[in-house]
PDB file of C-alpha atoms in Angstrom:
ATOM      1  CA  UNK A 564      15.981  30.842  79.043  1.00 52.00           C
ATOM      2  CA  UNK A 565      15.039  29.535  75.612  1.00 63.00           C
ATOM      3  CA  UNK A 566      12.870  26.506  75.045  1.00 74.00           C
ATOM      4  CA  UNK A 567      15.352  25.148  72.508  1.00 79.00           C
ATOM      5  CA  UNK A 568      19.106  25.639  72.825  1.00 84.00           C
ATOM      6  CA  UNK A 569      20.615  28.122  70.393  1.00 92.00           C
ATOM      7  CA  UNK A 570      22.683  26.766  67.537  1.00 93.00           C
ATOM      8  CA  UNK A 571      26.155  28.160  66.965  1.00 95.00           C
ATOM      9  CA  UNK A 572      25.986  28.521  63.180  1.00 96.00           C
ATOM     10  CA  UNK A 573      29.645  29.456  62.733  1.00 96.00           C
ATOM     11  CA  UNK A 574      30.906  26.454  64.725  1.00 97.00           C
ATOM     12  CA  UNK A 575      28.429  24.185  62.920  1.00 97.00           C
ATOM     13  CA  UNK A 576      29.668  25.478  59.548  1.00 97.00           C
ATOM     14  CA  UNK A 577      33.258  24.863  60.660  1.00 97.00           C
ATOM     15  CA  UNK A 578      32.439  21.237  61.534  1.00 97.00           C
ATOM     16  CA  UNK A 579      30.641  20.802  58.201  1.00 97.00           C
ATOM     17  CA  UNK A 580      33.642  22.275  56.375  1.00 97.00           C
ATOM     18  CA  UNK A 581      36.008  19.852  58.130  1.00 97.00           C
ATOM     19  CA  UNK A 582      33.779  16.886  57.268  1.00 97.00           C
ATOM     20  CA  UNK A 583      33.547  17.901  53.601  1.00 96.00           C
ATOM     21  CA  UNK A 584      37.314  18.468  53.392  1.00 96.00           C
ATOM     22  CA  UNK A 585      37.713  14.728  54.086  1.00 94.00           C
ATOM     23  CA  UNK A 586      35.698  13.828  50.963  1.00 93.00           C
ATOM     24  CA  UNK A 587      38.618  13.680  48.515  1.00 92.00           C
ATOM     25  CA  UNK A 588      40.690  11.651  50.989  1.00 90.00           C
ATOM     26  CA  UNK A 589      37.930   9.071  51.406  1.00 91.00           C
ATOM     27  CA  UNK A 590      37.352   8.986  47.649  1.00 89.00           C
ATOM     28  CA  UNK A 591      41.021   8.173  47.065  1.00 88.00           C
ATOM     29  CA  UNK A 592      40.904   5.446  49.713  1.00 88.00           C
ATOM     30  CA  UNK A 593      37.754   3.891  48.320  1.00 87.00           C
ATOM     31  CA  UNK A 594      38.973   4.026  44.717  1.00 83.00           C
ATOM     32  CA  UNK A 595      42.377   2.468  45.214  1.00 50.00           C
ATOM     33  CA  UNK A 596      42.606  -1.038  43.720  1.00 42.00           C
ATOM     34  CA  UNK A 597      43.045  -4.021  45.986  1.00 34.00           C
ATOM     35  CA  UNK A 598      45.932  -5.397  43.923  1.00 40.00           C
ATOM     36  CA  UNK A 599      48.725  -4.146  46.149  1.00 42.00           C
ATOM     37  CA  UNK A 600      49.550  -7.623  47.477  1.00 40.00           C
ATOM     38  CA  UNK A 601      53.146  -8.821  47.564  1.00 43.00           C
ATOM     39  CA  UNK A 602      54.069 -12.375  46.800  1.00 42.00           C
ATOM     40  CA  UNK A 603      55.955 -14.138  49.601  1.00 44.00           C
ATOM     41  CA  UNK A 604      59.737 -14.127  49.321  1.00 51.00           C
ATOM     42  CA  UNK A 605      61.917 -17.132  50.044  1.00 51.00           C
ATOM     43  CA  UNK A 606      65.428 -16.661  51.365  1.00 60.00           C
ATOM     44  CA  UNK A 607      66.174 -20.318  52.128  1.00 60.00           C
ATOM     45  CA  UNK A 608      66.619 -19.776  55.857  1.00 62.00           C
ATOM     46  CA  UNK A 609      64.507 -21.851  58.262  1.00 62.00           C
ATOM     47  CA  UNK A 610      61.928 -19.894  60.214  1.00 61.00           C
ATOM     48  CA  UNK A 611      59.432 -20.614  62.934  1.00 60.00           C
ATOM     49  CA  UNK A 612      55.962 -21.414  61.637  1.00 59.00           C
ATOM     50  CA  UNK A 613      53.731 -18.362  61.706  1.00 58.00           C
ATOM     51  CA  UNK A 614      50.165 -18.897  62.794  1.00 62.00           C
ATOM     52  CA  UNK A 615      49.008 -15.756  61.033  1.00 66.00           C
ATOM     53  CA  UNK A 616      48.740 -15.271  57.320  1.00 72.00           C
ATOM     54  CA  UNK A 617      50.393 -11.880  56.825  1.00 75.00           C
ATOM     55  CA  UNK A 618      49.034 -11.420  53.320  1.00 80.00           C
ATOM     56  CA  UNK A 619      45.510 -12.162  54.479  1.00 78.00           C
ATOM     57  CA  UNK A 620      45.859  -9.770  57.433  1.00 78.00           C
ATOM     58  CA  UNK A 621      47.090  -7.000  55.110  1.00 78.00           C
ATOM     59  CA  UNK A 622      44.227  -7.631  52.685  1.00 79.00           C
ATOM     60  CA  UNK A 623      41.634  -7.571  55.473  1.00 79.00           C
ATOM     61  CA  UNK A 624      43.099  -4.343  56.909  1.00 80.00           C
ATOM     62  CA  UNK A 625      43.018  -2.744  53.448  1.00 78.00           C
ATOM     63  CA  UNK A 626      39.460  -3.933  52.851  1.00 83.00           C
ATOM     64  CA  UNK A 627      38.390  -2.474  56.210  1.00 83.00           C
ATOM     65  CA  UNK A 628      39.835   0.908  55.197  1.00 86.00           C
ATOM     66  CA  UNK A 629      38.054   0.780  51.839  1.00 86.00           C
ATOM     67  CA  UNK A 630      34.716  -0.170  53.396  1.00 88.00           C
ATOM     68  CA  UNK A 631      35.100   2.549  56.036  1.00 88.00           C
ATOM     69  CA  UNK A 632      35.905   5.119  53.341  1.00 89.00           C
ATOM     70  CA  UNK A 633      32.903   4.017  51.260  1.00 91.00           C
ATOM     71  CA  UNK A 634      30.659   4.312  54.329  1.00 92.00           C
ATOM     72  CA  UNK A 635      31.896   7.858  55.004  1.00 92.00           C
ATOM     73  CA  UNK A 636      31.342   8.806  51.364  1.00 92.00           C
ATOM     74  CA  UNK A 637      27.817   7.368  51.490  1.00 92.00           C
ATOM     75  CA  UNK A 638      26.907   9.409  54.565  1.00 95.00           C
ATOM     76  CA  UNK A 639      28.293  12.610  53.026  1.00 95.00           C
ATOM     77  CA  UNK A 640      26.550  11.918  49.694  1.00 94.00           C
ATOM     78  CA  UNK A 641      23.224  11.315  51.457  1.00 95.00           C
ATOM     79  CA  UNK A 642      23.538  14.540  53.447  1.00 96.00           C
ATOM     80  CA  UNK A 643      24.367  16.450  50.243  1.00 96.00           C
ATOM     81  CA  UNK A 644      21.320  14.921  48.543  1.00 95.00           C
ATOM     82  CA  UNK A 645      19.107  16.377  51.281  1.00 96.00           C
ATOM     83  CA  UNK A 646      20.379  19.907  50.620  1.00 97.00           C
ATOM     84  CA  UNK A 647      18.728  22.329  48.219  1.00 97.00           C
ATOM     85  CA  UNK A 648      19.778  21.949  44.586  1.00 95.00           C
ATOM     86  CA  UNK A 649      22.030  25.023  44.493  1.00 96.00           C
ATOM     87  CA  UNK A 650      23.583  24.272  47.901  1.00 96.00           C
ATOM     88  CA  UNK A 651      24.349  20.713  46.856  1.00 96.00           C
ATOM     89  CA  UNK A 652      26.145  21.782  43.691  1.00 95.00           C
ATOM     90  CA  UNK A 653      27.987  24.638  45.372  1.00 97.00           C
ATOM     91  CA  UNK A 654      29.360  22.257  48.015  1.00 97.00           C
ATOM     92  CA  UNK A 655      30.099  19.643  45.345  1.00 95.00           C
ATOM     93  CA  UNK A 656      32.216  22.111  43.349  1.00 95.00           C
ATOM     94  CA  UNK A 657      33.984  23.293  46.512  1.00 95.00           C
ATOM     95  CA  UNK A 658      34.774  19.924  48.097  1.00 95.00           C
ATOM     96  CA  UNK A 659      33.951  16.908  45.914  1.00 91.00           C
ATOM     97  CA  UNK A 660      35.501  17.478  42.495  1.00 89.00           C
ATOM     98  CA  UNK A 661      38.717  15.571  41.690  1.00 87.00           C
ATOM     99  CA  UNK A 662      40.665  18.842  41.528  1.00 88.00           C
ATOM    100  CA  UNK A 663      40.308  21.678  44.020  1.00 90.00           C
ATOM    101  CA  UNK A 664      38.648  24.709  42.486  1.00 93.00           C
ATOM    102  CA  UNK A 665      39.240  28.337  43.417  1.00 95.00           C
ATOM    103  CA  UNK A 666      36.195  30.255  44.609  1.00 96.00           C
ATOM    104  CA  UNK A 667      36.069  32.310  41.394  1.00 96.00           C
ATOM    105  CA  UNK A 668      35.905  29.054  39.394  1.00 96.00           C
ATOM    106  CA  UNK A 669      33.043  27.814  41.573  1.00 95.00           C
ATOM    107  CA  UNK A 670      31.217  31.134  41.134  1.00 96.00           C
ATOM    108  CA  UNK A 671      31.719  30.914  37.368  1.00 95.00           C
ATOM    109  CA  UNK A 672      30.470  27.321  37.130  1.00 93.00           C
ATOM    110  CA  UNK A 673      27.441  28.133  39.265  1.00 93.00           C
ATOM    111  CA  UNK A 674      26.646  31.252  37.240  1.00 94.00           C
ATOM    112  CA  UNK A 675      26.896  33.481  40.307  1.00 92.00           C
ATOM    113  CA  UNK A 676      27.642  37.153  39.872  1.00 89.00           C
ATOM    114  CA  UNK A 677      30.656  37.428  42.144  1.00 94.00           C
ATOM    115  CA  UNK A 678      32.964  35.602  44.502  1.00 96.00           C
ATOM    116  CA  UNK A 679      31.334  37.421  47.426  1.00 96.00           C
ATOM    117  CA  UNK A 680      27.930  36.020  46.477  1.00 96.00           C
ATOM    118  CA  UNK A 681      29.431  32.538  46.183  1.00 96.00           C
ATOM    119  CA  UNK A 682      31.041  32.838  49.630  1.00 96.00           C
ATOM    120  CA  UNK A 683      27.772  33.942  51.253  1.00 96.00           C
ATOM    121  CA  UNK A 684      25.883  31.105  49.595  1.00 97.00           C
ATOM    122  CA  UNK A 685      28.627  28.662  50.589  1.00 97.00           C
ATOM    123  CA  UNK A 686      28.210  29.619  54.261  1.00 97.00           C
ATOM    124  CA  UNK A 687      24.458  29.028  54.029  1.00 97.00           C
ATOM    125  CA  UNK A 688      25.067  25.739  52.189  1.00 98.00           C
ATOM    126  CA  UNK A 689      27.509  24.552  54.865  1.00 98.00           C
ATOM    127  CA  UNK A 690      24.912  25.153  57.580  1.00 98.00           C
ATOM    128  CA  UNK A 691      22.303  23.357  55.484  1.00 98.00           C
ATOM    129  CA  UNK A 692      24.701  20.415  55.129  1.00 97.00           C
ATOM    130  CA  UNK A 693      25.303  20.415  58.906  1.00 97.00           C
ATOM    131  CA  UNK A 694      21.540  20.234  59.468  1.00 96.00           C
ATOM    132  CA  UNK A 695      21.247  17.388  56.933  1.00 96.00           C
ATOM    133  CA  UNK A 696      24.035  15.282  58.432  1.00 96.00           C
ATOM    134  CA  UNK A 697      22.755  12.213  60.341  1.00 96.00           C
ATOM    135  CA  UNK A 698      22.070  12.515  64.062  1.00 94.00           C
ATOM    136  CA  UNK A 699      22.877  16.250  63.920  1.00 92.00           C
ATOM    137  CA  UNK A 700      26.532  15.336  64.546  1.00 95.00           C
ATOM    138  CA  UNK A 701      27.722  18.569  62.952  1.00 95.00           C
ATOM    139  CA  UNK A 702      25.376  20.881  64.854  1.00 96.00           C
ATOM    140  CA  UNK A 703      27.069  22.784  67.676  1.00 95.00           C
ATOM    141  CA  UNK A 704      24.918  24.339  70.375  1.00 94.00           C
ATOM    142  CA  UNK A 705      25.875  27.675  71.942  1.00 88.00           C
ATOM    143  CA  UNK A 706      26.241  26.230  75.432  1.00 78.00           C
ATOM    144  CA  UNK A 707      28.642  23.578  74.022  1.00 55.00           C
ATOM    145  CA  UNK A 708      30.769  26.322  72.464  1.00 52.00           C
ATOM    146  CA  UNK A 709      30.978  28.306  75.696  1.00 53.00           C
ATOM    147  CA  UNK A 710      31.885  25.140  77.644  1.00 52.00           C
ATOM    148  CA  UNK A 711      34.685  24.432  75.164  1.00 54.00           C
ATOM    149  CA  UNK A 712      36.002  27.996  75.493  1.00 49.00           C
ATOM    150  CA  UNK A 713      35.988  27.766  79.290  1.00 44.00           C
ATOM    151  CA  UNK A 714      37.771  24.391  79.351  1.00 44.00           C
ATOM    152  CA  UNK A 715      40.446  25.503  76.833  1.00 46.00           C
TER     153      UNK A 715
END
């Protein structure tokens, strides 16, 4: 019996990968302008008085999504900032650029010798990111993995 539980590095890297794959989605949500309001339409027919302002409700819902997306981006950015310089940039080129890059393009931009080297360093960088993420949310312990396998 170990004093500290063992970490499942592969499962932790998978969780980190999933979190980073959401980066572009959150960036699009946070960057979308809040000018998508519609003006009310009048058709001349009498209607019951609504006690809710639909435009305001839509604006508040949109603002909530934007603020949530910005919060997610902030957490990911902070975790990336805690990673080593090369790990941070490797993960940035893999997950945070506006366009998705192929692994050979990432290796070329990073000045790495081969795609294989880039893939190995990416795995190490993903685990480093998982360790840097707040509250160790992305860290998976071995006993958690075996419990999941048994319950599935």
